[in-house]
Coordinates of C-alpha atoms in Angstrom, one line a residue:
Chain A
D1 CA -0.2 0.1 -0.1
S2 CA 1.6 3.2 -1.5
G3 CA -0.4 5.5 0.9
V4 CA -2.2 6.9 -2.2
T5 CA -6.0 6.0 -2.5
Q6 CA -7.6 6.3 -5.6
T7 CA -11.5 5.3 -6.3
P8 CA -13.1 3.8 -8.0
K9 CA -10.2 1.4 -9.2
H10 CA -12.6 0.4 -12.3
L11 CA -15.2 2.9 -14.3
I12 CA -17.2 1.5 -17.4
T13 CA -19.0 4.4 -19.3
A14 CA -20.8 5.6 -21.8
T15 CA -19.6 8.3 -24.9
G16 CA -20.8 11.4 -23.7
Q17 CA -20.8 10.8 -20.1
R18 CA -19.0 12.6 -16.9
V19 CA -17.3 10.9 -14.3
T20 CA -15.1 11.7 -11.2
L21 CA -12.3 10.4 -10.1
R22 CA -11.0 10.6 -6.3
C23 CA -7.9 10.6 -4.8
S24 CA -7.1 10.9 -1.1
P25 CA -2.7 11.5 -0.8
R26 CA -0.4 10.1 1.7
S27 CA -0.9 11.8 5.2
G28 CA 1.1 15.1 5.3
D29 CA 1.3 15.9 1.6
L30 CA -0.1 19.1 0.3
S31 CA 1.1 18.4 -3.3
V32 CA -1.4 16.2 -5.4
Y33 CA -0.3 15.2 -9.3
W34 CA -2.5 13.6 -12.0
Y35 CA -1.5 11.4 -14.7
Q36 CA -2.8 9.7 -17.9
Q37 CA -1.7 6.4 -19.1
S38 CA -2.6 5.1 -22.5
L39 CA -1.2 2.6 -24.7
D40 CA 0.1 5.0 -27.5
Q41 CA 0.9 8.0 -25.5
G42 CA 2.6 6.5 -22.2
L43 CA 2.2 8.7 -18.7
Q44 CA 0.9 11.9 -19.3
F45 CA 1.0 14.6 -17.0
L46 CA -2.1 16.4 -16.5
I47 CA -2.0 18.6 -13.4
Q48 CA -0.9 19.2 -10.2
Y49 CA -2.4 21.0 -6.8
Y50 CA -0.6 22.3 -3.8
N51 CA -2.5 22.6 -0.8
G52 CA -5.2 23.6 -2.3
E53 CA -4.2 25.3 -5.8
E54 CA -3.2 24.9 -9.2
R55 CA 0.5 24.7 -9.4
A56 CA 1.2 23.4 -12.6
K57 CA -0.8 22.3 -15.9
G58 CA 0.3 19.9 -18.7
N59 CA -1.8 18.5 -21.5
I60 CA -4.7 18.3 -20.1
L61 CA -8.2 19.0 -22.1
E62 CA -10.4 21.6 -21.5
R63 CA -13.1 18.5 -20.9
F64 CA -11.6 17.9 -17.9
S65 CA -10.8 19.8 -14.5
A66 CA -9.4 18.9 -11.1
Q67 CA -9.7 20.7 -7.7
Q68 CA -7.8 19.4 -4.4
F69 CA -10.2 20.1 -1.3
P70 CA -9.3 22.1 2.3
D71 CA -8.5 18.0 3.6
L72 CA -5.9 18.0 0.5
H73 CA -8.5 15.2 -1.2
S74 CA -8.4 15.7 -4.7
E75 CA -10.4 15.0 -7.8
L76 CA -10.5 14.7 -11.5
N77 CA -13.3 15.5 -13.8
L78 CA -13.7 14.5 -17.1
S79 CA -16.9 15.4 -19.2
S80 CA -18.0 14.5 -22.5
L81 CA -16.3 11.4 -22.7
E82 CA -15.0 10.2 -25.7
L83 CA -13.4 6.6 -26.3
G84 CA -9.6 8.0 -26.6
D85 CA -10.3 8.9 -23.2
S86 CA -10.1 5.4 -22.1
A87 CA -6.9 5.3 -20.1
L88 CA -5.4 4.2 -16.7
Y89 CA -5.5 7.8 -14.2
F90 CA -3.4 8.1 -11.9
C91 CA -3.2 10.2 -8.8
A92 CA 0.5 11.1 -7.0
S93 CA 1.4 13.1 -4.3
S94 CA 4.6 14.5 -2.7
G95 CA 5.5 16.5 0.4
T96 CA 8.6 17.8 -0.7
P97 CA 9.3 19.1 -4.6
L98 CA 11.1 15.6 -4.4
G99 CA 9.9 12.1 -5.3
Y100 CA 6.3 11.3 -6.3
T101 CA 4.5 8.1 -4.5
F102 CA 1.6 6.9 -7.1
G103 CA -1.8 5.6 -6.4
S104 CA -3.0 2.2 -7.8
G105 CA -4.9 4.1 -10.6
T106 CA -8.5 4.3 -11.6
R107 CA -9.0 2.3 -15.3
L108 CA -11.5 4.1 -17.1
T109 CA -13.2 2.8 -20.1
V110 CA -15.5 4.3 -22.2
V111 CA -18.2 2.5 -24.5
Chain B
G1 CA 2.3 15.4 -25.3
Q2 CA 6.4 15.3 -24.8
Q3 CA 7.9 12.0 -23.5
L4 CA 11.7 11.4 -23.2
N5 CA 13.7 8.9 -25.6
Q6 CA 14.1 5.6 -23.2
S7 CA 16.1 2.3 -24.6
P8 CA 15.6 0.0 -25.3
Q9 CA 11.7 -0.5 -25.4
S10 CA 12.2 -4.2 -24.3
M11 CA 14.5 -6.5 -23.2
F12 CA 14.5 -10.5 -23.1
I13 CA 16.9 -11.8 -20.8
Q14 CA 18.2 -15.0 -18.5
E15 CA 18.5 -14.8 -14.6
G16 CA 21.6 -13.7 -13.2
E17 CA 22.6 -11.2 -16.2
D18 CA 22.5 -7.7 -16.0
V19 CA 20.8 -5.2 -17.3
S20 CA 21.3 -1.8 -18.9
M21 CA 18.9 1.0 -20.1
N22 CA 19.0 4.5 -20.6
C23 CA 17.0 7.5 -21.2
T24 CA 17.6 11.0 -23.6
S25 CA 16.2 14.3 -23.6
S26 CA 16.5 17.4 -25.5
S27 CA 15.5 19.6 -22.1
I28 CA 17.6 19.7 -19.1
F29 CA 15.7 18.6 -15.7
N30 CA 16.7 19.3 -11.8
T31 CA 16.1 15.4 -11.2
W32 CA 16.2 12.2 -12.5
L33 CA 13.9 9.1 -11.4
W34 CA 13.6 5.9 -12.5
Y35 CA 10.3 3.9 -11.2
K36 CA 8.8 0.0 -11.7
Q37 CA 5.6 -0.4 -12.7
D38 CA 4.0 -3.6 -12.5
P39 CA 0.7 -4.6 -14.3
G40 CA -2.5 -3.3 -12.7
E41 CA -0.4 -1.0 -10.2
G42 CA 0.9 2.5 -10.4
P43 CA 4.9 3.2 -10.8
V44 CA 7.4 2.7 -7.9
L45 CA 10.1 4.8 -7.2
L46 CA 13.4 2.8 -7.5
I47 CA 16.2 5.4 -8.0
A48 CA 15.9 9.3 -7.8
L49 CA 19.2 11.4 -8.5
Y50 CA 19.6 15.5 -7.7
K51 CA 22.9 16.5 -9.2
A52 CA 24.4 16.4 -12.7
G53 CA 27.3 13.3 -12.6
E54 CA 25.3 11.9 -9.1
L55 CA 26.0 8.0 -9.2
T56 CA 23.9 6.2 -6.9
S57 CA 22.9 2.5 -5.9
N58 CA 20.1 1.0 -4.4
G59 CA 21.0 -2.7 -3.9
R60 CA 21.1 -4.1 -7.3
L61 CA 20.6 -1.4 -9.2
T62 CA 22.8 1.9 -9.8
A63 CA 21.0 4.9 -11.8
Q64 CA 23.6 8.0 -12.8
F65 CA 22.4 11.8 -13.7
G66 CA 24.1 12.7 -16.7
I67 CA 26.5 15.6 -16.9
T68 CA 24.9 17.2 -19.7
R69 CA 21.4 16.8 -17.4
K70 CA 19.8 15.8 -20.3
D71 CA 20.1 11.8 -19.7
S72 CA 20.4 9.2 -17.2
F73 CA 20.7 5.2 -17.5
L74 CA 20.2 2.5 -14.9
N75 CA 22.1 -0.7 -14.5
I76 CA 20.6 -3.8 -13.1
S77 CA 22.8 -6.4 -11.9
A78 CA 22.2 -10.0 -11.4
S79 CA 19.2 -10.2 -12.6
I80 CA 15.9 -12.1 -10.9
P81 CA 12.9 -12.9 -11.8
S82 CA 11.1 -10.2 -9.9
D83 CA 12.6 -7.9 -11.9
V84 CA 10.4 -8.5 -14.6
G85 CA 8.1 -5.6 -15.3
I86 CA 7.9 -2.0 -17.4
Y87 CA 10.9 0.5 -16.1
F88 CA 10.5 4.2 -16.8
C89 CA 12.5 7.2 -16.3
A90 CA 11.3 10.5 -15.6
G91 CA 12.6 13.9 -15.6
Q92 CA 11.7 16.3 -12.9
L93 CA 11.2 20.0 -13.3
R94 CA 10.1 22.9 -10.7
T95 CA 9.9 25.4 -9.6
G96 CA 9.3 26.5 -6.2
T97 CA 6.1 24.6 -5.2
A98 CA 5.3 23.8 -9.1
S99 CA 6.6 20.4 -10.3
K100 CA 5.9 18.3 -13.4
L101 CA 7.6 14.8 -14.4
T102 CA 8.2 13.8 -17.9
F103 CA 8.0 10.4 -18.3
G104 CA 10.2 8.0 -20.6
T105 CA 8.3 5.7 -23.0
G106 CA 9.3 2.4 -21.0
T107 CA 11.6 -0.4 -21.2
R108 CA 9.9 -3.7 -20.7
L109 CA 11.9 -6.2 -19.3
Q110 CA 11.5 -10.2 -19.1
V111 CA 13.8 -12.2 -17.3
T112 CA 13.6 -16.0 -18.0
L113 CA 15.3 -18.4 -15.8

């Protein structure tokens, strides 16, 4: 157990729908990062939050959004889902800028 | 999105052999990291390198941060079956509390008895 908890583990939904992925960071970690892993694109950085505020942004689509709450858990919202959004979504957390701990991921399948 | 160039893409080796993989980038990074990912799991940190030229070991693993800050290699000595998995390099850029990891394309390692 890495200490980073992601729910749900699996999600199957239809095109056009909206889903929310949840992440609880390791105790004490202020930063949360979201990554997308697909077969043809590898691990792609989406967004970072630090203590509730957005800090860094990667290749995150406008249909996707994230937030970090006062208790430091984070949610990634994916809307108007397309078949190409099917992927593993990982959350990671860190207490310092050095070294991230990843969760086990949420496997999203869009049908 | 950007990915680092990692080679080889896959390796089939026998138990006991040594393994070497490397990663190159067109950009400079503050930190180089090496991760291993098992099926259905998130990447797990193996080694972190913080200074150009740094050589660091973690058991049978040895990694180096290239002098130019644009490359890194990972060596695994005397491989064992549990070394099977996908290995990723990652370059980290950080400014204050902002941080971003860029991952390599991965090296899939298969170990035969």
